Amino acid sequence: MKILITGTSGRLGGALKRCYEPRHEIIAPSHAELDLARPDDLEVILNGLQFDLLIHCAGMVNPDACERDPLASMQVNAESPAQLAGFCHQRGVKMIHISTDYVFNSVLESPLGEAALAHPINAYGRSKLAGEQAVLAASSNALVARVSWLFGGHLPSFPEQVLKAALSGQEVAAIADKWSVPTSVDDVADWLEQLMIQCPTASGILHVCNSGQATWHEYAETTLQLAHELGWIPDVPVVKPQALDGFAGFLAKRARYTVMSNARLSQLLGRVPRTWQEALRDSLARSL
Ligand SMILES: NC(=O)c1ccc[n+]([C@@H]2O[C@H](COP(=O)([O-])OP(=O)(O)OC[C@H]3O[C@@H](n4cnc5c(N)ncnc54)[C@H](OP(=O)(O)O)[C@@H]3O)[C@@H](O)[C@H]2O)c1
């Protein structure tokens, strides 16, 4: 298959490219070659490329940057994906559009299915929700894959930050009242490839995450426990719990509960995705 993947300098796009390269022909335009801040230029650029599938990972993903420039976030996360989807629809090409659990801010604490009401509370979430809706309006056979709390790949993420703090003897602190599902980029790559082969017509919204849920605090504790088991740290430091309310480090509001149910993904794959703890153990062990 010829797969066009956007955002390959980023965490998820990079992981998909590395995973698929041995079996597929990958076209991976850089940010400068396919600039989402210039929606009107996209069609001309896409016209020069031949591909059977588009996996759209690129975007403005920092919630605080989106809060500072909501117009740019709408352009990059909604207007440009709509252009890409329109092009794919005209060409009869499948598009997988990567979205986020940040479209949610649930008051109920039970895992959210694809039909759950989206209610973003920051500019990033609003732009990603607008992007999902625009993509599905432009291309009814597109698949919107919502992912959450990604780890793994070539860029440091939350586990590496926690380990860095622990290894340098700093206090480790993490928010203990905000829940989501840590998810391995390598698992996302495997699931999407399996879906392309087994269920190429799957469309609409799909929650693509490992099984289970965690707070940042539980995520940090598990990371440190696994690092100890791998022999990286002599003992497991205590993680200081922090509260989301009044947390000084964020400009954009953060949703408290965005845990997604992966029941539809399980049904499509014919198996329940492994837990995030198993995936994290693998990811850390492989980075040794
Ligand atoms: N990371 C997470 O925990 C998480 C959670 C939920 C959902 N997601 C979603 O997953 C997807 C991938 O996220 P990620 O973690 O891989 O992000 P990332 O590591 O920050 O990578 C973002 C990618 O987008 C590219 N990009 C940014 N602005 C662009 C523009 N104007 N034109 C073209 N390319 C542009 C970046 O290129 P340069 O680096 O060259 O600028 C980079 O390749 C996104 O759709 C995000 O919303 C991520």
Short mmCIF file of C-alpha atoms and ligand atoms in Angstrom, two decimals:
data_model
loop_
_atom_site.label_atom_id
_atom_site.label_comp_id
_atom_site.label_asym_id
_atom_site.label_seq_id
_atom_site.Cartn_x
_atom_site.Cartn_y
_atom_site.Cartn_z
CA MET A 1 0.00 0.00 0.00
CA LYS A 2 1.14 3.58 -0.63
CA ILE A 3 0.49 5.45 2.60
CA LEU A 4 0.76 9.22 3.01
CA ILE A 5 1.51 9.98 6.66
CA THR A 6 1.58 13.56 7.95
CA GLY A 7 3.43 14.65 11.08
CA THR A 8 6.24 12.08 10.86
CA SER A 9 8.65 14.35 12.78
CA GLY A 10 6.18 13.97 15.67
CA ARG A 11 5.62 11.15 18.12
CA LEU A 12 2.77 9.24 16.49
CA GLY A 13 3.50 9.94 12.83
CA GLY A 14 7.13 8.96 13.40
CA ALA A 15 6.12 5.66 15.02
CA LEU A 16 3.70 4.81 12.21
CA LYS A 17 6.35 5.55 9.58
CA ARG A 18 8.96 3.36 11.28
CA CYS A 19 6.47 0.53 11.82
CA TYR A 20 5.03 0.51 8.28
CA GLU A 21 8.17 1.19 6.22
CA PRO A 22 9.20 -2.48 5.92
CA ARG A 23 5.83 -3.49 4.42
CA HIS A 24 4.42 -0.39 2.73
CA GLU A 25 5.55 2.52 0.59
CA ILE A 26 5.50 5.57 2.85
CA ILE A 27 5.16 9.17 1.65
CA ALA A 28 6.05 11.50 4.50
CA PRO A 29 5.94 15.21 3.64
CA SER A 30 7.56 17.52 6.17
CA HIS A 31 5.80 20.40 7.91
CA ALA A 32 7.34 22.81 5.38
CA GLU A 33 6.28 20.66 2.40
CA LEU A 34 2.65 20.28 3.57
CA ASP A 35 1.90 23.24 5.82
CA LEU A 36 -1.48 22.97 7.53
CA ALA A 37 -1.40 26.68 8.25
CA ARG A 38 -1.95 27.16 4.50
CA PRO A 39 -5.17 25.21 3.80
CA ASP A 40 -5.62 26.76 0.35
CA ASP A 41 -2.30 25.33 -0.87
CA LEU A 42 -2.99 21.73 0.14
CA GLU A 43 -4.89 20.55 -2.93
CA VAL A 44 -2.08 21.52 -5.32
CA ILE A 45 0.46 19.71 -3.16
CA LEU A 46 -1.70 16.58 -2.81
CA ASN A 47 -2.30 16.55 -6.57
CA GLY A 48 1.40 15.83 -6.99
CA LEU A 49 1.30 12.77 -4.70
CA GLN A 50 0.03 9.26 -5.36
CA PHE A 51 -1.31 7.35 -2.33
CA ASP A 52 -3.96 4.77 -1.38
CA LEU A 53 -4.39 5.82 2.25
CA LEU A 54 -3.84 9.04 4.20
CA ILE A 55 -3.08 8.85 7.92
CA HIS A 56 -3.27 12.40 9.21
CA CYS A 57 -1.28 12.77 12.44
CA ALA A 58 0.04 16.33 12.11
CA GLY A 59 -1.59 19.11 14.03
CA MET A 60 -1.26 21.85 16.59
CA VAL A 61 -1.23 19.61 19.67
CA ASN A 62 -0.08 21.78 22.56
CA PRO A 63 -3.24 22.93 24.39
CA ASP A 64 -1.56 26.06 25.76
CA ALA A 65 -0.32 27.09 22.29
CA CYS A 66 -3.87 26.57 20.95
CA GLU A 67 -5.28 28.69 23.78
CA ARG A 68 -2.89 31.51 22.86
CA ASP A 69 -3.85 31.33 19.16
CA PRO A 70 -7.31 29.77 18.74
CA LEU A 71 -7.63 30.97 15.13
CA ALA A 72 -4.41 29.21 14.12
CA SER A 73 -5.52 26.05 15.95
CA MET A 74 -8.84 26.06 14.04
CA GLN A 75 -7.01 26.50 10.76
CA VAL A 76 -4.48 23.74 11.43
CA ASN A 77 -6.71 21.26 13.30
CA ALA A 78 -10.03 21.79 11.49
CA GLU A 79 -9.85 23.72 8.18
CA SER A 80 -6.86 21.84 6.78
CA PRO A 81 -8.11 18.37 7.77
CA ALA A 82 -11.39 19.29 6.01
CA GLN A 83 -9.41 20.08 2.85
CA LEU A 84 -7.49 16.79 3.12
CA ALA A 85 -10.73 14.85 3.62
CA GLY A 86 -12.38 16.57 0.65
CA PHE A 87 -9.43 15.63 -1.55
CA CYS A 88 -9.51 12.01 -0.33
CA HIS A 89 -13.24 11.80 -0.97
CA GLN A 90 -12.84 13.05 -4.56
CA ARG A 91 -10.05 10.54 -5.18
CA GLY A 92 -11.82 7.63 -3.47
CA VAL A 93 -8.92 7.36 -1.00
CA LYS A 94 -9.41 6.36 2.64
CA MET A 95 -8.43 8.88 5.33
CA ILE A 96 -7.62 8.04 8.94
CA HIS A 97 -7.76 11.28 10.93
CA ILE A 98 -6.10 11.26 14.35
CA SER A 99 -8.03 13.04 17.08
CA THR A 100 -8.04 13.20 20.85
CA ASP A 101 -9.77 12.40 24.15
CA TYR A 102 -9.60 16.18 24.79
CA VAL A 103 -12.91 16.51 22.96
CA PHE A 104 -14.40 15.29 26.27
CA ASN A 105 -14.84 16.68 29.76
CA SER A 106 -17.07 14.13 31.42
CA VAL A 107 -18.75 14.66 34.78
CA LEU A 108 -19.51 10.92 35.00
CA GLU A 109 -16.58 8.70 35.81
CA SER A 110 -17.24 5.76 33.50
CA PRO A 111 -15.39 5.09 30.23
CA LEU A 112 -16.71 7.10 27.29
CA GLY A 113 -17.96 5.36 24.15
CA GLU A 114 -17.85 6.85 20.67
CA ALA A 115 -21.46 8.10 20.99
CA ALA A 116 -20.79 9.98 24.24
CA LEU A 117 -21.39 13.70 24.06
CA ALA A 118 -18.22 15.64 23.25
CA HIS A 119 -17.78 18.76 25.33
CA PRO A 120 -14.35 20.31 24.88
CA ILE A 121 -13.31 22.92 27.43
CA ASN A 122 -10.27 24.42 25.71
CA ALA A 123 -9.29 25.77 22.29
CA TYR A 124 -7.33 22.61 21.43
CA GLY A 125 -10.33 20.35 22.12
CA ARG A 126 -12.72 22.66 20.26
CA SER A 127 -10.44 22.76 17.21
CA LYS A 128 -10.00 18.96 17.23
CA LEU A 129 -13.77 18.40 17.56
CA ALA A 130 -14.38 20.83 14.68
CA GLY A 131 -11.76 18.88 12.70
CA GLU A 132 -13.49 15.54 13.36
CA GLN A 133 -16.86 16.94 12.26
CA ALA A 134 -15.41 18.59 9.15
CA VAL A 135 -13.54 15.43 8.13
CA LEU A 136 -16.62 13.21 8.49
CA ALA A 137 -18.78 15.77 6.64
CA ALA A 138 -16.30 15.88 3.74
CA SER A 139 -15.62 12.14 3.57
CA SER A 140 -18.23 9.77 4.95
CA ASN A 141 -15.88 6.76 4.78
CA ALA A 142 -13.13 8.49 6.81
CA LEU A 143 -12.11 7.00 10.13
CA VAL A 144 -11.58 9.39 13.04
CA ALA A 145 -9.22 7.68 15.49
CA ARG A 146 -9.23 9.33 18.92
CA VAL A 147 -6.06 8.55 20.90
CA SER A 148 -5.00 9.61 24.41
CA TRP A 149 -1.86 10.20 26.50
CA LEU A 150 0.59 8.78 23.97
CA PHE A 151 3.92 7.32 25.06
CA GLY A 152 6.75 5.63 23.15
CA GLY A 153 8.31 6.62 19.85
CA HIS A 154 11.37 8.78 19.37
CA LEU A 155 10.36 11.79 21.50
CA PRO A 156 10.37 11.92 25.31
CA SER A 157 6.93 11.85 26.94
CA PHE A 158 5.53 11.70 30.47
CA PRO A 159 7.36 8.48 31.56
CA GLU A 160 10.72 9.93 30.45
CA GLN A 161 10.01 13.19 32.34
CA VAL A 162 9.20 11.23 35.50
CA LEU A 163 12.31 9.07 35.15
CA LYS A 164 14.50 12.09 34.50
CA ALA A 165 13.25 13.75 37.69
CA ALA A 166 13.75 10.54 39.71
CA LEU A 167 17.24 9.89 38.33
CA SER A 168 18.36 13.43 39.13
CA GLY A 169 17.06 13.11 42.70
CA GLN A 170 14.32 15.73 42.24
CA GLU A 171 10.93 15.41 43.90
CA VAL A 172 8.43 13.64 41.63
CA ALA A 173 4.94 15.16 41.72
CA ALA A 174 1.90 14.45 39.54
CA ILE A 175 -1.78 15.35 39.33
CA ALA A 176 -3.91 12.77 41.13
CA ASP A 177 -7.42 13.82 40.11
CA LYS A 178 -7.31 13.77 36.29
CA TRP A 179 -7.97 10.51 34.44
CA SER A 180 -7.30 9.19 30.94
CA VAL A 181 -5.75 6.15 29.24
CA PRO A 182 -1.98 6.09 28.62
CA THR A 183 -1.52 4.58 25.16
CA SER A 184 1.46 3.14 23.30
CA VAL A 185 2.21 4.59 19.86
CA ASP A 186 3.54 1.17 18.80
CA ASP A 187 0.23 -0.44 19.75
CA VAL A 188 -1.67 2.27 17.83
CA ALA A 189 0.50 1.47 14.80
CA ASP A 190 -0.29 -2.27 15.08
CA TRP A 191 -4.04 -1.74 15.58
CA LEU A 192 -4.38 0.69 12.66
CA GLU A 193 -2.51 -1.68 10.35
CA GLN A 194 -4.69 -4.59 11.43
CA LEU A 195 -7.81 -2.46 10.86
CA MET A 196 -6.63 -1.47 7.37
CA ILE A 197 -6.32 -5.15 6.47
CA GLN A 198 -9.24 -6.70 8.40
CA CYS A 199 -11.83 -3.92 8.29
CA PRO A 200 -10.86 -1.44 5.55
CA THR A 201 -14.40 -0.03 5.46
CA ALA A 202 -14.55 0.84 9.18
CA SER A 203 -15.54 4.49 9.38
CA GLY A 204 -16.85 7.13 11.77
CA ILE A 205 -15.36 7.66 15.21
CA LEU A 206 -13.20 5.04 16.88
CA HIS A 207 -11.56 5.18 20.31
CA VAL A 208 -8.03 3.85 19.89
CA CYS A 209 -6.40 3.32 23.27
CA ASN A 210 -4.94 0.65 25.53
CA SER A 211 -7.15 -0.94 28.21
CA GLY A 212 -7.51 0.53 31.70
CA GLN A 213 -7.29 4.05 33.02
CA ALA A 214 -4.99 6.14 35.21
CA THR A 215 -4.39 9.47 36.83
CA TRP A 216 -1.08 11.19 36.10
CA HIS A 217 -0.12 10.16 39.66
CA GLU A 218 -0.82 6.45 39.02
CA TYR A 219 0.97 6.74 35.67
CA ALA A 220 4.05 8.20 37.41
CA GLU A 221 3.99 5.55 40.17
CA THR A 222 3.73 2.72 37.63
CA THR A 223 6.57 4.19 35.54
CA LEU A 224 8.83 4.31 38.60
CA GLN A 225 7.87 0.79 39.72
CA LEU A 226 8.66 -0.58 36.25
CA ALA A 227 11.96 1.37 36.13
CA HIS A 228 12.86 -0.19 39.49
CA GLU A 229 11.99 -3.69 38.20
CA LEU A 230 14.20 -3.01 35.16
CA GLY A 231 17.07 -2.07 37.49
CA TRP A 232 17.21 1.61 36.51
CA ILE A 233 16.55 3.01 39.99
CA PRO A 234 17.52 1.39 43.32
CA ASP A 235 14.17 2.09 44.99
CA VAL A 236 10.80 3.56 44.11
CA PRO A 237 10.50 7.22 45.14
CA VAL A 238 7.24 8.52 46.58
CA VAL A 239 5.21 10.53 44.07
CA LYS A 240 3.68 13.64 45.61
CA PRO A 241 -0.01 13.97 44.65
CA GLN A 242 -1.08 17.32 43.19
CA ALA A 243 -4.58 18.71 42.53
CA LEU A 244 -5.76 19.79 39.08
CA ASP A 245 -7.58 22.82 40.50
CA GLY A 246 -5.18 25.70 40.86
CA PHE A 247 -2.32 23.84 39.09
CA ALA A 248 -0.06 26.69 37.99
CA GLY A 249 1.59 24.96 35.02
CA PHE A 250 -1.35 25.16 32.55
CA LEU A 251 -2.73 28.08 30.56
CA ALA A 252 -5.56 26.09 28.91
CA LYS A 253 -8.17 24.40 31.13
CA ARG A 254 -7.69 20.63 31.35
CA ALA A 255 -10.58 18.19 31.47
CA ARG A 256 -10.76 16.02 34.59
CA TYR A 257 -12.09 12.76 33.11
CA THR A 258 -11.54 11.74 29.47
CA VAL A 259 -11.17 7.95 29.79
CA MET A 260 -12.28 6.33 26.52
CA SER A 261 -13.83 2.88 26.17
CA ASN A 262 -12.06 0.72 23.58
CA ALA A 263 -15.04 -1.65 23.19
CA ARG A 264 -15.54 -0.83 19.48
CA LEU A 265 -11.82 -1.24 18.80
CA SER A 266 -11.89 -4.61 20.62
CA GLN A 267 -14.82 -5.74 18.51
CA LEU A 268 -13.15 -4.69 15.24
CA LEU A 269 -9.81 -6.28 16.17
CA GLY A 270 -11.41 -9.42 17.59
CA ARG A 271 -9.39 -9.06 20.82
CA VAL A 272 -9.17 -6.71 23.77
CA PRO A 273 -6.12 -4.39 23.57
CA ARG A 274 -3.56 -5.09 26.27
CA THR A 275 -3.45 -2.88 29.34
CA TRP A 276 -1.44 0.34 29.31
CA GLN A 277 0.76 -1.09 32.08
CA GLU A 278 1.78 -4.07 29.90
CA ALA A 279 2.43 -1.77 26.94
CA LEU A 280 4.46 0.63 29.10
CA ARG A 281 6.57 -2.23 30.47
CA ASP A 282 7.38 -3.29 26.90
CA SER A 283 8.11 0.25 25.77
CA LEU A 284 10.48 0.94 28.68
CA ALA A 285 12.23 -2.43 28.31
CA ARG A 286 12.77 -1.79 24.59
CA SER A 287 14.32 1.62 25.29
CA LEU A 288 17.07 -0.01 27.41
N1 LIG B 1 0.58 13.23 22.27
C1 LIG B 1 -0.54 12.86 22.87
O1 LIG B 1 -0.54 12.44 24.04
C2 LIG B 1 -1.85 12.95 22.12
C3 LIG B 1 -3.03 12.71 22.84
C4 LIG B 1 -4.24 12.76 22.16
C5 LIG B 1 -4.27 13.01 20.81
N2 LIG B 1 -3.12 13.25 20.14
C6 LIG B 1 -3.21 13.51 18.68
O2 LIG B 1 -2.29 12.68 18.02
C7 LIG B 1 -1.78 13.32 16.85
C8 LIG B 1 -0.27 13.23 16.85
O3 LIG B 1 0.24 13.83 18.02
P1 LIG B 1 1.78 13.74 18.40
O4 LIG B 1 1.87 13.50 19.86
O5 LIG B 1 2.49 12.85 17.45
O6 LIG B 1 2.21 15.27 18.15
P2 LIG B 1 3.65 15.87 17.98
O7 LIG B 1 4.71 14.92 18.43
O8 LIG B 1 3.62 17.24 18.61
O9 LIG B 1 3.79 16.04 16.40
C9 LIG B 1 2.99 16.98 15.72
C10 LIG B 1 3.37 16.90 14.26
O10 LIG B 1 2.57 17.86 13.56
C11 LIG B 1 3.44 18.64 12.74
N3 LIG B 1 2.87 19.97 12.55
C12 LIG B 1 2.58 20.89 13.48
N4 LIG B 1 2.06 22.00 12.90
C13 LIG B 1 2.03 21.75 11.56
C14 LIG B 1 1.61 22.50 10.44
N5 LIG B 1 1.14 23.75 10.55
N6 LIG B 1 1.72 21.92 9.22
C15 LIG B 1 2.22 20.67 9.07
N7 LIG B 1 2.63 19.92 10.10
C16 LIG B 1 2.54 20.45 11.34
C17 LIG B 1 4.75 18.68 13.49
O11 LIG B 1 5.80 19.04 12.60
P3 LIG B 1 7.09 19.83 13.15
O12 LIG B 1 7.52 19.15 14.41
O13 LIG B 1 8.08 19.68 12.05
O14 LIG B 1 6.65 21.23 13.37
C18 LIG B 1 4.83 17.25 13.99
O15 LIG B 1 5.32 16.40 12.98
C19 LIG B 1 -2.36 14.73 16.87
O16 LIG B 1 -3.47 14.76 16.01
C20 LIG B 1 -2.83 14.93 18.30
O17 LIG B 1 -3.93 15.81 18.36
C21 LIG B 1 -1.90 13.22 20.76
#
